Short mmCIF file of C-alpha atoms and ligand atoms in Angstrom, two decimals:
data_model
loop_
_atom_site.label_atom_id
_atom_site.label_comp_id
_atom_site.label_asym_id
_atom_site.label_seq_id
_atom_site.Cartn_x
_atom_site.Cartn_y
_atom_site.Cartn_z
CA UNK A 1 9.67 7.24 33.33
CA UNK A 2 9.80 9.68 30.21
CA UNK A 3 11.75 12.07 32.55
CA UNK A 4 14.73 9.29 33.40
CA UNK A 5 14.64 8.39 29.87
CA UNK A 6 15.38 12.02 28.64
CA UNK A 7 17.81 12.41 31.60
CA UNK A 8 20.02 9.47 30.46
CA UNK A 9 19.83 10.44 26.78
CA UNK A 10 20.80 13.74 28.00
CA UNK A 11 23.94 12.67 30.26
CA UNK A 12 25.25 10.19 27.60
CA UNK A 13 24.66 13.24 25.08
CA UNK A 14 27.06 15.40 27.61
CA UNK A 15 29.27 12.31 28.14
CA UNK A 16 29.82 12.02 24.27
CA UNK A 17 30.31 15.57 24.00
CA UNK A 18 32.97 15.59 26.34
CA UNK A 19 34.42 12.38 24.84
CA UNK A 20 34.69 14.40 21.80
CA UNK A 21 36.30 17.21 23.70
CA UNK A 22 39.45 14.78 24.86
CA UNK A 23 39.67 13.48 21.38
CA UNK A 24 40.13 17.40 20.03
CA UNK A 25 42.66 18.65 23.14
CA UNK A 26 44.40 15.25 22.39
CA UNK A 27 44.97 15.69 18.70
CA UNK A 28 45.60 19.41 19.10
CA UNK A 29 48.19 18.37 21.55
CA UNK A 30 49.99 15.82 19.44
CA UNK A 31 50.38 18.02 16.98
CA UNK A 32 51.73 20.78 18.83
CA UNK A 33 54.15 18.54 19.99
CA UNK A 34 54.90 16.53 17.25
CA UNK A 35 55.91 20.05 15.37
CA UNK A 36 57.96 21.19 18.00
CA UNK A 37 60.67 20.09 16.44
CA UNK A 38 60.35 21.40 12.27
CA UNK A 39 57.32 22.45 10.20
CA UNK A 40 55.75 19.66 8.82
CA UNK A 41 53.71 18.90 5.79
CA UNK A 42 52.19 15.89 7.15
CA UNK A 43 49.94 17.59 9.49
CA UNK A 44 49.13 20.71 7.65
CA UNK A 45 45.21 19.29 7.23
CA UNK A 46 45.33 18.96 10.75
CA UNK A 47 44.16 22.11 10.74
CA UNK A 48 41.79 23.61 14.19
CA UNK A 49 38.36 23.50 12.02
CA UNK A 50 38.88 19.70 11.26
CA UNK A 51 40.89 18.62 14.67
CA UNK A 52 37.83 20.14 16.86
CA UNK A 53 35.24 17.64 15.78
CA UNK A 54 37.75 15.41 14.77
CA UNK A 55 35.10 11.96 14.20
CA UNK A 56 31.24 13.73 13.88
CA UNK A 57 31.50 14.45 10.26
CA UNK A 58 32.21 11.68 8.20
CA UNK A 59 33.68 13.97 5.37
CA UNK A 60 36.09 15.09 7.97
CA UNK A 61 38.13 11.34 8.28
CA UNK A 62 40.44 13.54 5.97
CA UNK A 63 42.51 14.05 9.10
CA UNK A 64 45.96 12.68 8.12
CA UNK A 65 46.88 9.28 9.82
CA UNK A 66 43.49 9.38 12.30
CA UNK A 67 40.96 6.71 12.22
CA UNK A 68 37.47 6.83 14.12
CA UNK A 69 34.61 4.35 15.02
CA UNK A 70 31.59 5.33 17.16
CA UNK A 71 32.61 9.00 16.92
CA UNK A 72 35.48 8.28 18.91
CA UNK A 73 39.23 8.44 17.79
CA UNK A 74 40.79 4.84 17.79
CA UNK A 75 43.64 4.56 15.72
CA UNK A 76 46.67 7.44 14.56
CA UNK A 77 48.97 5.70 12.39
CA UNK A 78 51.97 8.49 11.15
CA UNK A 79 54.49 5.83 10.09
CA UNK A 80 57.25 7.64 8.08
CA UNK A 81 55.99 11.05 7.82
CA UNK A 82 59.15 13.22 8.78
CA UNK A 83 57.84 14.14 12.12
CA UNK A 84 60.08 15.31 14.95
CA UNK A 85 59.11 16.98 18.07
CA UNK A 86 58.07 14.63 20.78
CA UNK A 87 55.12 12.78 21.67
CA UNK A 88 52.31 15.03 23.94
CA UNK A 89 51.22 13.47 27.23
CA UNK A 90 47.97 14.90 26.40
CA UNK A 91 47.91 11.72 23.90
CA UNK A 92 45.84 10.02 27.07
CA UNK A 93 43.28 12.19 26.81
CA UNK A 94 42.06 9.98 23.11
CA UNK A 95 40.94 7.44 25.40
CA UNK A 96 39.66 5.42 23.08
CA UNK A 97 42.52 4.95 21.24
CA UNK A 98 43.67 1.45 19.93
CA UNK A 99 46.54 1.66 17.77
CA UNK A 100 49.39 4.20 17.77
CA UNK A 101 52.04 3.83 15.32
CA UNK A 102 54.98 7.07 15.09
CA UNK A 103 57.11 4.61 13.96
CA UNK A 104 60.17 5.66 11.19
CA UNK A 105 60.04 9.53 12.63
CA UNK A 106 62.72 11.46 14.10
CA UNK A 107 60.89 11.87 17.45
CA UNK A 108 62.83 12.45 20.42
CA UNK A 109 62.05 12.60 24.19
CA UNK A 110 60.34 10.88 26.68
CA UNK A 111 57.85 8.08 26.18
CA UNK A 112 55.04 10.23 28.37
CA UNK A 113 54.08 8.27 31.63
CA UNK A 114 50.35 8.92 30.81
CA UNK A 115 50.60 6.03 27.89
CA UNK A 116 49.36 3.84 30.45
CA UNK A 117 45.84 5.29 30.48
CA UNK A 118 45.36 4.34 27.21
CA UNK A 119 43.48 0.93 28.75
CA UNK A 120 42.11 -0.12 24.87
CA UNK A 121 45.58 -0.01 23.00
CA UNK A 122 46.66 -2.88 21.48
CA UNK A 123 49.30 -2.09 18.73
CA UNK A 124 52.17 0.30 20.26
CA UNK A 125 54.83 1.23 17.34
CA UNK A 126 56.93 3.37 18.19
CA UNK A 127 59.97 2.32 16.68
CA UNK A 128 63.16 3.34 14.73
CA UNK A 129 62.73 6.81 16.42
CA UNK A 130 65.25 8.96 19.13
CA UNK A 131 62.81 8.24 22.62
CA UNK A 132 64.72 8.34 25.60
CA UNK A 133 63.88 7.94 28.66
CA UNK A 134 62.72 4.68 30.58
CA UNK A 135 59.97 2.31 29.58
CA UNK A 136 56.98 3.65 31.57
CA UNK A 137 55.81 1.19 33.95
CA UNK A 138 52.31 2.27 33.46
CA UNK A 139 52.28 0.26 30.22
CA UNK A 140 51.59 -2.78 32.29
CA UNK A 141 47.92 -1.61 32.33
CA UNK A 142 47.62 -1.52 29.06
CA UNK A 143 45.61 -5.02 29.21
CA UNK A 144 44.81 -5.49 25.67
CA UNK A 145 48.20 -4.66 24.22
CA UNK A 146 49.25 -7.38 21.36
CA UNK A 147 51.85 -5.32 19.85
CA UNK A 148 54.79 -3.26 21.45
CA UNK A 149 57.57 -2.59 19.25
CA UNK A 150 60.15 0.41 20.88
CA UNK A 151 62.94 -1.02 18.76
CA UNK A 152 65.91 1.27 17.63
CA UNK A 153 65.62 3.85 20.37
CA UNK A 154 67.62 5.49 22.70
CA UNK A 155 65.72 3.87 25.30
CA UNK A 156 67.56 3.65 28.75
CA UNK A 157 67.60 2.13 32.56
CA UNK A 158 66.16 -1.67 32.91
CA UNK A 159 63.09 -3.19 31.70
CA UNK A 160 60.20 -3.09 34.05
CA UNK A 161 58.93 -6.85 34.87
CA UNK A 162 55.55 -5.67 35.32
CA UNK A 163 55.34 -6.09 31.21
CA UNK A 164 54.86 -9.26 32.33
CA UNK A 165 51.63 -9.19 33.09
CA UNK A 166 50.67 -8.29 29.67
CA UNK A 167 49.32 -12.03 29.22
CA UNK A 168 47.64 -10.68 25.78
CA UNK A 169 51.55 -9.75 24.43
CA UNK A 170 52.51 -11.43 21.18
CA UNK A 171 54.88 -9.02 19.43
CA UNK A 172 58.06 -7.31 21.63
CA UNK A 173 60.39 -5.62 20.28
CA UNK A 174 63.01 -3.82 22.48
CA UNK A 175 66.21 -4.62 20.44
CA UNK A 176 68.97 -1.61 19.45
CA UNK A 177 68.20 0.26 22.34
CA UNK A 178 70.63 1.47 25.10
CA UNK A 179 68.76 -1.03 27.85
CA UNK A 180 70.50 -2.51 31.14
CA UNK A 181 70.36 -5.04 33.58
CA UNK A 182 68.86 -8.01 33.99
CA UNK A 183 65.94 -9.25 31.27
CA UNK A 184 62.92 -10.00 33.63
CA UNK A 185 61.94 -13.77 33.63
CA UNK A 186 58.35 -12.62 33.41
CA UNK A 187 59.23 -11.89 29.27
CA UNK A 188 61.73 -14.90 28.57
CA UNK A 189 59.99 -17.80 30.25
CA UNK A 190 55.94 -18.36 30.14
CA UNK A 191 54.36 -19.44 33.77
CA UNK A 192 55.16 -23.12 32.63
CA UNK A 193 58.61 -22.53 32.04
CA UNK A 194 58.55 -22.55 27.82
CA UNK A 195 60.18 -19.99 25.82
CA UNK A 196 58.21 -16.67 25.69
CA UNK A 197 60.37 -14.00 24.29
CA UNK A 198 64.08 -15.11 21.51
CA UNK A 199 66.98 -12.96 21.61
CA UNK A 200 65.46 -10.66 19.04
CA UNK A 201 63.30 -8.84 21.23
CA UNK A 202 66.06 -7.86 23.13
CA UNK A 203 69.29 -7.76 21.19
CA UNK A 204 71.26 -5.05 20.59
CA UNK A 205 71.42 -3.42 23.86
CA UNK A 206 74.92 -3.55 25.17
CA UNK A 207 74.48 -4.00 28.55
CA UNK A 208 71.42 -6.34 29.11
CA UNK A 209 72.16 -9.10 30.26
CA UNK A 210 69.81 -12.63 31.02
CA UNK A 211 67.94 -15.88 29.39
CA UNK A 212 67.28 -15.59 26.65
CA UNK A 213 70.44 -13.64 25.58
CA UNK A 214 74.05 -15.26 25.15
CA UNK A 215 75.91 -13.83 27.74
CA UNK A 216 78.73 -11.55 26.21
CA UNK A 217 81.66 -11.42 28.63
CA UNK A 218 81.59 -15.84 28.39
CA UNK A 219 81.05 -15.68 24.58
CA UNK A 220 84.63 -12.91 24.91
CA UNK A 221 86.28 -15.59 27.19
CA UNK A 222 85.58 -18.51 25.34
CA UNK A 223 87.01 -17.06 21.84
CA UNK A 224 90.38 -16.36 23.57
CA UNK A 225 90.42 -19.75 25.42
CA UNK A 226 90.04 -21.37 21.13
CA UNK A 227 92.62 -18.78 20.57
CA UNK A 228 95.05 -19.75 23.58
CA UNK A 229 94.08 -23.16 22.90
CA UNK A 230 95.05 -23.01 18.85
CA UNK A 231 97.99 -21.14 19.69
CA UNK A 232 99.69 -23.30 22.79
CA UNK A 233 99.31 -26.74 20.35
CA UNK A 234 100.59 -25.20 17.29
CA UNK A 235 103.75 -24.02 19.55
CA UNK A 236 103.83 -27.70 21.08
CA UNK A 237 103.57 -29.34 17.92
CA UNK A 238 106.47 -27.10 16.26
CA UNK A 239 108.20 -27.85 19.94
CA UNK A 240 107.75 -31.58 18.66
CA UNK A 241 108.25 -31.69 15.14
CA UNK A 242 111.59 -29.79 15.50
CA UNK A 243 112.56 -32.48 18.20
CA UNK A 244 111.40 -35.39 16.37
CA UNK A 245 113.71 -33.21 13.16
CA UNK A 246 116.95 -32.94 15.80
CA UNK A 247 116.75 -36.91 16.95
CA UNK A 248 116.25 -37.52 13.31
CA UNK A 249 119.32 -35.46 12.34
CA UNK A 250 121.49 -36.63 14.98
CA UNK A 251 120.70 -40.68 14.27
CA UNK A 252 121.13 -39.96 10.55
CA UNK A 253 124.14 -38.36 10.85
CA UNK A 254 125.52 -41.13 13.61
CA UNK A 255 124.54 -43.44 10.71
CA UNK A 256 126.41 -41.50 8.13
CA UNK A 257 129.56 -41.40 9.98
CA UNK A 258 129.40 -45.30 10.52
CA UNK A 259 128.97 -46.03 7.44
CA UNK A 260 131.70 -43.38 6.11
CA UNK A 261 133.96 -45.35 8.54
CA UNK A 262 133.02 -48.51 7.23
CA UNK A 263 133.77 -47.23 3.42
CA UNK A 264 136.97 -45.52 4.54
CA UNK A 265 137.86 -49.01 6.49
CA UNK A 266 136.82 -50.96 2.78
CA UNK A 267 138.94 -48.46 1.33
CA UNK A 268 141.75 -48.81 3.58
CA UNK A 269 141.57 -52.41 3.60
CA UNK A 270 142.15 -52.94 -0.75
C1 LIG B 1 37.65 13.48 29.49
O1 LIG B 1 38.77 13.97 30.22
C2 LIG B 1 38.53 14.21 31.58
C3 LIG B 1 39.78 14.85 32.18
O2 LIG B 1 40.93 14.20 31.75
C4 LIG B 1 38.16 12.91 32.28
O3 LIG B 1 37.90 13.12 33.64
C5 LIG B 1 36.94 12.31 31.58
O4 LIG B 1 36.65 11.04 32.15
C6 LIG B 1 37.17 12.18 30.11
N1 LIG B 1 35.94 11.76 29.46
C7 LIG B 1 35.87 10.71 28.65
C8 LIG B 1 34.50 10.37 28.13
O5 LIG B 1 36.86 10.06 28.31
C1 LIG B 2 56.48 -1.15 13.30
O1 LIG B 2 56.62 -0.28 12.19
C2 LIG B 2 57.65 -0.61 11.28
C3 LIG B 2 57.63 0.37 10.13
O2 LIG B 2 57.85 1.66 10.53
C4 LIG B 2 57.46 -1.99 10.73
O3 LIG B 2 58.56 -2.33 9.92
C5 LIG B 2 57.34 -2.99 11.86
O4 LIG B 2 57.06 -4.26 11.33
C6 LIG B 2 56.23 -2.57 12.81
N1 LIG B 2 56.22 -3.49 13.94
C7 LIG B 2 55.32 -4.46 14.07
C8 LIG B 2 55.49 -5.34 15.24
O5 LIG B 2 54.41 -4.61 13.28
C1 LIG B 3 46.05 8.71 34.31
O1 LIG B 3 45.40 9.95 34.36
C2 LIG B 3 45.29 10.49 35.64
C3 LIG B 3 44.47 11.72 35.58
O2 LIG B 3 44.27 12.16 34.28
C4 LIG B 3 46.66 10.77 36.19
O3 LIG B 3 46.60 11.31 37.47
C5 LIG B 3 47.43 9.48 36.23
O4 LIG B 3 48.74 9.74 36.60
C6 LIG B 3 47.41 8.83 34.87
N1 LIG B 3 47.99 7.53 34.95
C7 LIG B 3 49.13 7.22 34.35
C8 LIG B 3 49.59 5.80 34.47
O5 LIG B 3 49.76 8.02 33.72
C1 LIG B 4 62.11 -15.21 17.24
O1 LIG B 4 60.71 -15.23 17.22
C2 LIG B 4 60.11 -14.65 16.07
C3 LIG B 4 58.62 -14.74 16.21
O2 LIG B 4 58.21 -14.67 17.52
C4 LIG B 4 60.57 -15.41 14.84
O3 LIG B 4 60.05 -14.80 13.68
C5 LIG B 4 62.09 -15.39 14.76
O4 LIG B 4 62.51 -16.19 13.69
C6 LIG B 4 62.69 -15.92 16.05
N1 LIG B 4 64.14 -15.75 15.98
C7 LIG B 4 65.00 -16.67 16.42
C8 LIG B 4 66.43 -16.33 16.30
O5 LIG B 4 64.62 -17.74 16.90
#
């Protein structure tokens, strides 16, 4: 009994070890990639004594942006910290992780396809950044997600209706991006046929088309049919009034020259 005891505290001792291990190659990662780009000062304490037990000493949460519960990394928040580079698929390997916000950063690349092991995130931020790329797919496993906001991007190709699954999905945000094709009914309509998703989730994207959006080429059309329409009864109505004006003339002037007959006969006549 004693022996499986000490053989489970041992394996969950290994297990946690190891947990920490992901957490370290994962931040060391991030970094690396995240200063590909320029040096910066945001991540100097991220330095390799404090990344490689990155959540065992509680005098070590002095690692910029990170957040940790149960020794285990769960939340990197680097909103508006200069950072360019791109984002490490090694980022997976904090499995724990919960809430990843690189939002306001000059970050460019792919969003990696390995996002969709994170299986505990539930705030994504990545926005007002230069991703390109697709959205990954993969994010449909992310079960708990409440939060994904890839807003002002340079996000291409169409976006993937498996998002619809995310049942747990509160907050999208996929406007001022370069996205196409049709918006998946999965994100505009709920399984009852109400409203899921408004137009600012996915405006901004010149050629995505679909409820809940206007549609663009119509809205075009239907501001040069007002136009055409303005235009041809103005013209008729000058058409008119300058008829009308002619008849008008014409009669008066028949008038006139009766009456100036009449006068002239009056005249005549004493
Ligand atoms: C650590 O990473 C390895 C390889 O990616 C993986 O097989 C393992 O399950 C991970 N361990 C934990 C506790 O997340
Ligand atoms: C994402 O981050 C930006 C700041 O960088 C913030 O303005 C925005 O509200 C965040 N998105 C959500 C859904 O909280
Ligand atoms: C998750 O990780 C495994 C192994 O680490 C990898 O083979 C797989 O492609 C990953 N899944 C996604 C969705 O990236
Ligand atoms: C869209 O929905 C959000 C909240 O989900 C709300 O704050 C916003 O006012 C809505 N916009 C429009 C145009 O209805």
């Amino acid at each position: 009994m004693a022996g499986i005891t000490l053989l489970l505290l041992c394996l969950s001792v290994l297990f946690r070890a190891e947990a920490e291990d992901n957490d370290t190659n994962c931040l060391i990662s991030v970094k690396a990639a995240l200063e590909a780009g320029e040096a910066s000062q945001k991540l100097s304490n991220w330095n390799q004594a404090s990344v490689t037990k990155p959540c065992s000493d509680p005098s070590s949460n002095s690692l910029e942006g990170v957040t940790c519960s149960n020794s285990r990394v769960i939340s990197i928040t680097l909103s508006s910290s200069n950072l360019a580079g791109n984002i490490s698929p090694d980022i997976a390997d904090c499995s724990d992780l919960q809430t990843l916000d690189l939002s306001s950063n000059s970050i460019s690349g792919p969003i990696p396809d390995s996002i969709g092991n994170l299986t505990n995130l539930v705030t994504l931020n990545l926005s007002s950044n230069s991703l390109s790329g697709t959205i990954p797919v993969g994010l449909s496993a992310c079960q708990y997600l409440n939060v994904l906001d890839l807003h002002k991007n340079k996000l291409l190709g169409s976006i993937p209706g498996e998002l619809g699954l995310l049942t747990r999905l509160k907050t999208l945000d996929l406007s001022y991006n370069k996205l196409t094709g049709q918006i998946p009914s999965s994100l505009s309509i709920t399984a009852t046929g109400a409203p899921r998703f408004n137009t600012s989730s996915f405006e901004g994207n010149k050629d995505l088309h679909g409820y809940p959006l206007v549609e663009h080429s119509n809205h075009g059309l239907s501001v040069l049919a007002i136009v055409g329409i303005g235009l041809g009864s103005g013209l008729l109505s000058l058409l008119v009034s300058s008829f009308a004006v002619c008849i008008w003339l014409r009669v008066s002037q028949q008038g006139y020259a009766a009456q100036e007959g009449k006068i002239s006969q009056l005249v005549s006549d004493t």
